[in-house]
PDB file of C-alpha atoms and ligand atoms in Angstrom:
ATOM      1  CA  MET A  28       0.000   0.000   0.000  1.00 78.00           C
ATOM      2  CA  PRO A  29       1.401   3.456  -0.870  1.00 86.00           C
ATOM      3  CA  LEU A  30       2.150   5.817   1.998  1.00 92.00           C
ATOM      4  CA  THR A  31      -0.633   8.353   2.677  1.00 96.00           C
ATOM      5  CA  LEU A  32      -0.602  11.707   4.488  1.00 96.00           C
ATOM      6  CA  ASP A  33      -2.430  10.038   7.403  1.00 96.00           C
ATOM      7  CA  ASP A  34       0.430   7.498   7.641  1.00 97.00           C
ATOM      8  CA  VAL A  35       2.901  10.387   7.674  1.00 97.00           C
ATOM      9  CA  ARG A  36       0.896  12.095  10.450  1.00 97.00           C
ATOM     10  CA  ASP A  37       1.000   8.903  12.549  1.00 96.00           C
ATOM     11  CA  LYS A  38       4.722   8.480  11.988  1.00 97.00           C
ATOM     12  CA  LEU A  39       5.361  12.102  12.935  1.00 97.00           C
ATOM     13  CA  LYS A  40       3.457  11.606  16.223  1.00 96.00           C
ATOM     14  CA  ALA A  41       5.816   8.762  17.124  1.00 96.00           C
ATOM     15  CA  TRP A  42       8.995  10.623  16.106  1.00 97.00           C
ATOM     16  CA  ASP A  43      11.508  11.971  18.641  1.00 96.00           C
ATOM     17  CA  GLY A  44      14.052  13.629  16.367  1.00 97.00           C
ATOM     18  CA  CYS A  45      13.634  17.273  17.402  1.00 97.00           C
ATOM     19  CA  ALA A  46      13.897  18.729  20.926  1.00 96.00           C
ATOM     20  CA  LEU A  47      10.973  21.115  20.294  1.00 98.00           C
ATOM     21  CA  LYS A  48       8.663  18.129  20.816  1.00 97.00           C
ATOM     22  CA  LYS A  49       9.338  18.362  24.570  1.00 97.00           C
ATOM     23  CA  THR A  50       8.101  21.943  24.940  1.00 97.00           C
ATOM     24  CA  CYS A  51       5.113  21.954  22.582  1.00 98.00           C
ATOM     25  CA  THR A  52       1.623  20.466  22.919  1.00 98.00           C
ATOM     26  CA  GLN A  53       1.574  18.424  19.729  1.00 98.00           C
ATOM     27  CA  ALA A  54       3.072  18.014  16.268  1.00 98.00           C
ATOM     28  CA  VAL A  55       1.437  19.927  13.413  1.00 98.00           C
ATOM     29  CA  LEU A  56       1.639  18.361   9.948  1.00 98.00           C
ATOM     30  CA  GLY A  57       0.303  20.154   6.884  1.00 98.00           C
ATOM     31  CA  GLU A  58      -3.277  19.805   5.698  1.00 98.00           C
ATOM     32  CA  GLY A  59      -5.383  20.329   2.622  1.00 98.00           C
ATOM     33  CA  ASN A  60      -5.961  18.747  -0.757  1.00 98.00           C
ATOM     34  CA  PRO A  61      -3.635  15.739  -1.196  1.00 97.00           C
ATOM     35  CA  GLN A  62      -3.752  16.408  -4.958  1.00 97.00           C
ATOM     36  CA  ALA A  63      -3.164  20.151  -4.664  1.00 98.00           C
ATOM     37  CA  SER A  64      -1.172  21.771  -7.425  1.00 97.00           C
ATOM     38  CA  VAL A  65      -0.194  24.633  -5.101  1.00 98.00           C
ATOM     39  CA  MET A  66       1.445  24.217  -1.719  1.00 98.00           C
ATOM     40  CA  PHE A  67       2.069  27.019   0.826  1.00 98.00           C
ATOM     41  CA  VAL A  68       4.897  26.550   3.309  1.00 98.00           C
ATOM     42  CA  GLY A  69       5.198  28.650   6.478  1.00 98.00           C
ATOM     43  CA  GLU A  70       7.753  28.671   9.257  1.00 97.00           C
ATOM     44  CA  ALA A  71       6.462  26.867  12.342  1.00 98.00           C
ATOM     45  CA  PRO A  72       3.201  26.485  14.280  1.00 98.00           C
ATOM     46  CA  GLY A  73       2.189  29.309  16.644  1.00 97.00           C
ATOM     47  CA  GLU A  74       0.025  29.204  19.744  1.00 97.00           C
ATOM     48  CA  GLN A  75      -3.310  28.371  18.084  1.00 98.00           C
ATOM     49  CA  GLU A  76      -1.739  25.813  15.746  1.00 98.00           C
ATOM     50  CA  ASP A  77      -0.041  24.129  18.732  1.00 98.00           C
ATOM     51  CA  ARG A  78      -3.367  23.980  20.569  1.00 98.00           C
ATOM     52  CA  GLN A  79      -5.454  22.716  17.638  1.00 98.00           C
ATOM     53  CA  GLY A  80      -2.847  20.558  15.863  1.00 98.00           C
ATOM     54  CA  ARG A  81      -3.529  22.291  12.518  1.00 98.00           C
ATOM     55  CA  PRO A  82      -1.411  24.715  10.483  1.00 98.00           C
ATOM     56  CA  PHE A  83      -2.323  28.386  10.021  1.00 98.00           C
ATOM     57  CA  VAL A  84      -5.458  28.543  12.176  1.00 98.00           C
ATOM     58  CA  GLY A  85      -4.489  31.645  14.239  1.00 98.00           C
ATOM     59  CA  PRO A  86      -4.420  35.306  13.166  1.00 98.00           C
ATOM     60  CA  ALA A  87      -1.875  34.696  10.349  1.00 98.00           C
ATOM     61  CA  GLY A  88      -4.055  31.807   9.141  1.00 98.00           C
ATOM     62  CA  LYS A  89      -7.148  34.037   9.022  1.00 98.00           C
ATOM     63  CA  LEU A  90      -5.252  36.480   6.808  1.00 98.00           C
ATOM     64  CA  LEU A  91      -3.992  33.574   4.669  1.00 98.00           C
ATOM     65  CA  ASP A  92      -7.603  32.354   4.208  1.00 98.00           C
ATOM     66  CA  GLU A  93      -8.609  35.866   3.156  1.00 98.00           C
ATOM     67  CA  LEU A  94      -5.704  36.112   0.688  1.00 98.00           C
ATOM     68  CA  LEU A  95      -6.533  32.690  -0.783  1.00 98.00           C
ATOM     69  CA  GLY A  96     -10.100  33.927  -1.276  1.00 98.00           C
ATOM     70  CA  THR A  97      -8.850  36.840  -3.377  1.00 98.00           C
ATOM     71  CA  ILE A  98      -7.600  34.348  -5.992  1.00 98.00           C
ATOM     72  CA  GLY A  99     -10.611  32.060  -5.794  1.00 97.00           C
ATOM     73  CA  PHE A 100      -9.229  29.383  -3.464  1.00 98.00           C
ATOM     74  CA  LYS A 101     -10.500  27.916  -0.232  1.00 98.00           C
ATOM     75  CA  ARG A 102      -7.905  26.376   2.042  1.00 97.00           C
ATOM     76  CA  GLU A 103      -9.237  22.889   1.189  1.00 98.00           C
ATOM     77  CA  ASP A 104      -8.204  23.465  -2.447  1.00 98.00           C
ATOM     78  CA  VAL A 105      -4.514  23.903  -1.665  1.00 98.00           C
ATOM     79  CA  TYR A 106      -2.050  22.275   0.736  1.00 98.00           C
ATOM     80  CA  ILE A 107      -0.726  24.309   3.677  1.00 98.00           C
ATOM     81  CA  SER A 108       2.283  23.253   5.727  1.00 98.00           C
ATOM     82  CA  ASN A 109       5.317  24.463   7.665  1.00 98.00           C
ATOM     83  CA  VAL A 110       9.050  23.786   7.672  1.00 98.00           C
ATOM     84  CA  VAL A 111       9.093  23.074  11.425  1.00 98.00           C
ATOM     85  CA  LYS A 112       6.442  20.740  12.811  1.00 98.00           C
ATOM     86  CA  TYR A 113       6.436  21.951  16.446  1.00 98.00           C
ATOM     87  CA  ARG A 114       5.806  25.343  18.035  1.00 98.00           C
ATOM     88  CA  PRO A 115       9.082  26.933  19.221  1.00 98.00           C
ATOM     89  CA  PRO A 116       8.779  28.277  22.809  1.00 97.00           C
ATOM     90  CA  GLU A 117       7.303  31.811  22.899  1.00 95.00           C
ATOM     91  CA  ASN A 118       7.133  31.697  19.067  1.00 93.00           C
ATOM     92  CA  ARG A 119      10.867  32.357  18.800  1.00 96.00           C
ATOM     93  CA  ASP A 120      12.472  31.814  15.380  1.00 95.00           C
ATOM     94  CA  PRO A 121      13.298  28.152  14.727  1.00 96.00           C
ATOM     95  CA  THR A 122      17.049  27.425  14.715  1.00 96.00           C
ATOM     96  CA  ASP A 123      18.851  26.080  11.644  1.00 95.00           C
ATOM     97  CA  GLU A 124      19.198  22.759  13.461  1.00 97.00           C
ATOM     98  CA  GLU A 125      15.450  22.538  14.186  1.00 97.00           C
ATOM     99  CA  LYS A 126      14.639  23.397  10.575  1.00 97.00           C
ATOM    100  CA  ALA A 127      17.063  20.742   9.294  1.00 97.00           C
ATOM    101  CA  GLN A 128      15.712  18.110  11.702  1.00 98.00           C
ATOM    102  CA  CYS A 129      12.108  18.687  10.600  1.00 98.00           C
ATOM    103  CA  MET A 130      12.883  19.028   6.871  1.00 97.00           C
ATOM    104  CA  PRO A 131      12.407  15.312   5.982  1.00 97.00           C
ATOM    105  CA  TRP A 132       8.718  15.641   6.958  1.00 98.00           C
ATOM    106  CA  LEU A 133       8.180  18.512   4.561  1.00 98.00           C
ATOM    107  CA  GLN A 134      10.092  16.608   1.884  1.00 97.00           C
ATOM    108  CA  LEU A 135       7.793  13.648   2.418  1.00 97.00           C
ATOM    109  CA  GLU A 136       4.714  15.867   2.093  1.00 98.00           C
ATOM    110  CA  ILE A 137       6.101  17.358  -1.131  1.00 98.00           C
ATOM    111  CA  ALA A 138       6.900  13.886  -2.509  1.00 97.00           C
ATOM    112  CA  LEU A 139       3.342  12.679  -1.827  1.00 98.00           C
ATOM    113  CA  ILE A 140       1.514  15.760  -3.095  1.00 98.00           C
ATOM    114  CA  ARG A 141       3.838  16.622  -6.002  1.00 98.00           C
ATOM    115  CA  PRO A 142       2.696  20.269  -6.246  1.00 98.00           C
ATOM    116  CA  ARG A 143       3.527  22.190  -9.413  1.00 98.00           C
ATOM    117  CA  VAL A 144       3.946  25.415  -7.469  1.00 98.00           C
ATOM    118  CA  ILE A 145       5.392  25.863  -3.970  1.00 98.00           C
ATOM    119  CA  ALA A 146       4.847  29.239  -2.309  1.00 98.00           C
ATOM    120  CA  PRO A 147       7.272  29.683   0.604  1.00 98.00           C
ATOM    121  CA  LEU A 148       5.772  32.171   3.058  1.00 98.00           C
ATOM    122  CA  GLY A 149       8.579  34.313   4.461  1.00 96.00           C
ATOM    123  CA  ARG A 150      12.326  33.942   4.739  1.00 94.00           C
ATOM    124  CA  HIS A 151      12.505  30.764   6.827  1.00 91.00           C
ATOM    125  CA  ALA A 152      10.725  28.687   4.214  1.00 96.00           C
ATOM    126  CA  LEU A 153      12.278  30.551   1.285  1.00 97.00           C
ATOM    127  CA  GLY A 154      15.812  29.441   2.179  1.00 94.00           C
ATOM    128  CA  HIS A 155      14.880  25.799   1.652  1.00 94.00           C
ATOM    129  CA  PHE A 156      13.754  26.303  -1.912  1.00 96.00           C
ATOM    130  CA  LEU A 157      15.950  29.047  -3.348  1.00 96.00           C
ATOM    131  CA  ALA A 158      19.579  29.257  -2.275  1.00 90.00           C
ATOM    132  CA  LYS A 159      20.233  32.860  -3.237  1.00 94.00           C
ATOM    133  CA  GLY A 160      18.330  36.084  -2.618  1.00 95.00           C
ATOM    134  CA  SER A 161      16.187  37.545   0.153  1.00 96.00           C
ATOM    135  CA  ILE A 162      12.411  37.478   0.454  1.00 96.00           C
ATOM    136  CA  SER A 163      12.293  41.220  -0.305  1.00 95.00           C
ATOM    137  CA  GLN A 164      14.124  40.579  -3.605  1.00 97.00           C
ATOM    138  CA  LEU A 165      12.331  37.408  -4.664  1.00 98.00           C
ATOM    139  CA  HIS A 166       8.703  37.762  -3.507  1.00 98.00           C
ATOM    140  CA  GLY A 167       5.803  38.013  -5.914  1.00 98.00           C
ATOM    141  CA  LYS A 168       7.558  36.399  -8.899  1.00 98.00           C
ATOM    142  CA  PRO A 169       7.771  32.847 -10.243  1.00 98.00           C
ATOM    143  CA  HIS A 170      11.184  31.141 -10.065  1.00 97.00           C
ATOM    144  CA  LYS A 171      11.329  28.023 -12.220  1.00 97.00           C
ATOM    145  CA  VAL A 172      13.266  25.258 -10.423  1.00 96.00           C
ATOM    146  CA  THR A 173      12.567  22.326 -12.774  1.00 96.00           C
ATOM    147  CA  ASP A 174      10.135  21.680 -15.646  1.00 95.00           C
ATOM    148  CA  SER A 175       7.615  20.458 -13.086  1.00 95.00           C
ATOM    149  CA  LEU A 176       8.242  22.828 -10.167  1.00 97.00           C
ATOM    150  CA  THR A 177       8.030  26.610  -9.811  1.00 98.00           C
ATOM    151  CA  VAL A 178       8.767  28.381  -6.527  1.00 98.00           C
ATOM    152  CA  PHE A 179       6.714  31.530  -5.924  1.00 98.00           C
ATOM    153  CA  PRO A 180       7.891  33.296  -2.722  1.00 98.00           C
ATOM    154  CA  ILE A 181       5.442  35.458  -0.788  1.00 98.00           C
ATOM    155  CA  TYR A 182       5.852  37.506   2.393  1.00 97.00           C
ATOM    156  CA  HIS A 183       4.687  35.708   5.537  1.00 97.00           C
ATOM    157  CA  PRO A 184       1.128  36.806   6.498  1.00 98.00           C
ATOM    158  CA  ALA A 185       2.302  37.348  10.107  1.00 97.00           C
ATOM    159  CA  ALA A 186       4.810  39.926   8.827  1.00 96.00           C
ATOM    160  CA  ALA A 187       1.905  42.025   7.521  1.00 95.00           C
ATOM    161  CA  LEU A 188       0.131  41.745  10.882  1.00 96.00           C
ATOM    162  CA  HIS A 189       3.206  43.220  12.591  1.00 94.00           C
ATOM    163  CA  ASN A 190       4.038  45.653   9.803  1.00 95.00           C
ATOM    164  CA  PRO A 191       0.871  46.983   8.103  1.00 94.00           C
ATOM    165  CA  GLY A 192       3.073  48.510   5.387  1.00 94.00           C
ATOM    166  CA  LEU A 193       3.567  44.995   3.988  1.00 95.00           C
ATOM    167  CA  ARG A 194      -0.136  44.261   3.676  1.00 96.00           C
ATOM    168  CA  GLN A 195      -0.508  45.667   0.179  1.00 97.00           C
ATOM    169  CA  SER A 196       2.579  43.725  -0.971  1.00 96.00           C
ATOM    170  CA  LEU A 197       0.959  40.529   0.258  1.00 97.00           C
ATOM    171  CA  TYR A 198      -2.233  41.248  -1.674  1.00 97.00           C
ATOM    172  CA  ASP A 199      -0.168  42.139  -4.749  1.00 97.00           C
ATOM    173  CA  ASP A 200       1.831  38.890  -4.425  1.00 97.00           C
ATOM    174  CA  PHE A 201      -1.347  36.833  -4.255  1.00 98.00           C
ATOM    175  CA  SER A 202      -2.733  38.678  -7.235  1.00 98.00           C
ATOM    176  CA  ALA A 203       0.495  37.894  -9.170  1.00 98.00           C
ATOM    177  CA  LEU A 204       0.282  34.251  -8.063  1.00 98.00           C
ATOM    178  CA  GLY A 205      -3.341  34.063  -9.229  1.00 98.00           C
ATOM    179  CA  ALA A 206      -2.392  35.520 -12.633  1.00 98.00           C
ATOM    180  CA  PHE A 207       0.521  33.095 -12.948  1.00 98.00           C
ATOM    181  CA  LEU A 208      -1.664  30.079 -12.169  1.00 97.00           C
ATOM    182  CA  LYS A 209      -4.351  31.222 -14.590  1.00 96.00           C
ATOM    183  CA  ALA A 210      -1.824  31.697 -17.404  1.00 95.00           C
ATOM    184  CA  ARG A 211      -0.539  28.138 -16.870  1.00 86.00           C
ATOM    185  CA  GLN A 212      -3.940  26.435 -17.048  1.00 76.00           C
TER     186      GLN A 212
HETATM  187  N1  URA B  10       2.897  30.885  11.206  1.00 93.31           N
HETATM  188  C1  URA B  10       3.452  29.877  10.521  1.00 93.31           C
HETATM  189  O1  URA B  10       4.513  30.007   9.927  1.00 93.31           O
HETATM  190  N2  URA B  10       2.817  28.736  10.485  1.00 93.31           N
HETATM  191  C2  URA B  10       1.654  28.527  11.070  1.00 93.31           C
HETATM  192  O2  URA B  10       1.133  27.434  10.982  1.00 93.31           O
HETATM  193  C3  URA B  10       1.082  29.609  11.772  1.00 93.31           C
HETATM  194  C4  URA B  10       1.713  30.773  11.833  1.00 93.31           C
END
């Protein structure tokens, strides 16, 4: 039987490879359409995500839902995940070691879903997909990685909650993503 996302979720629950497991409530795998052509990748779960065991369900998630709506998507249409599968204490930035330890889970999700477009949300996720360039240089544009994969970086929704000046950029990035997806249909 081929591995499913539910199998991956069960395996993640039993995994002890990252010290963040000790300080969080529960692991948070991605969720959404297992056949999604677009996958969004954030940084790490926050307080609400840690409590509910689901990605992007707090304030940043509400903004993400709204942004998805502007290009005609509901969250069930896409796949939403994170680089790190556990909430870092006090929502501190995940360390390079924590990101590297959790990376095989994201790789497994990508291998199962095989999205055509991955949208890293913010700099933590961006670094795993494009080696060079900052989020401020690369956001809002498609970057072709292979014939079957394009990376489309977008600012993290939480960044716009802290810095309202970024809000318009986020809407513009989603609008550019929507146009890109439409042109590829
Ligand atoms: N921020 C993230 O990067 N991921 C979440 O799941 C929630 C907030």
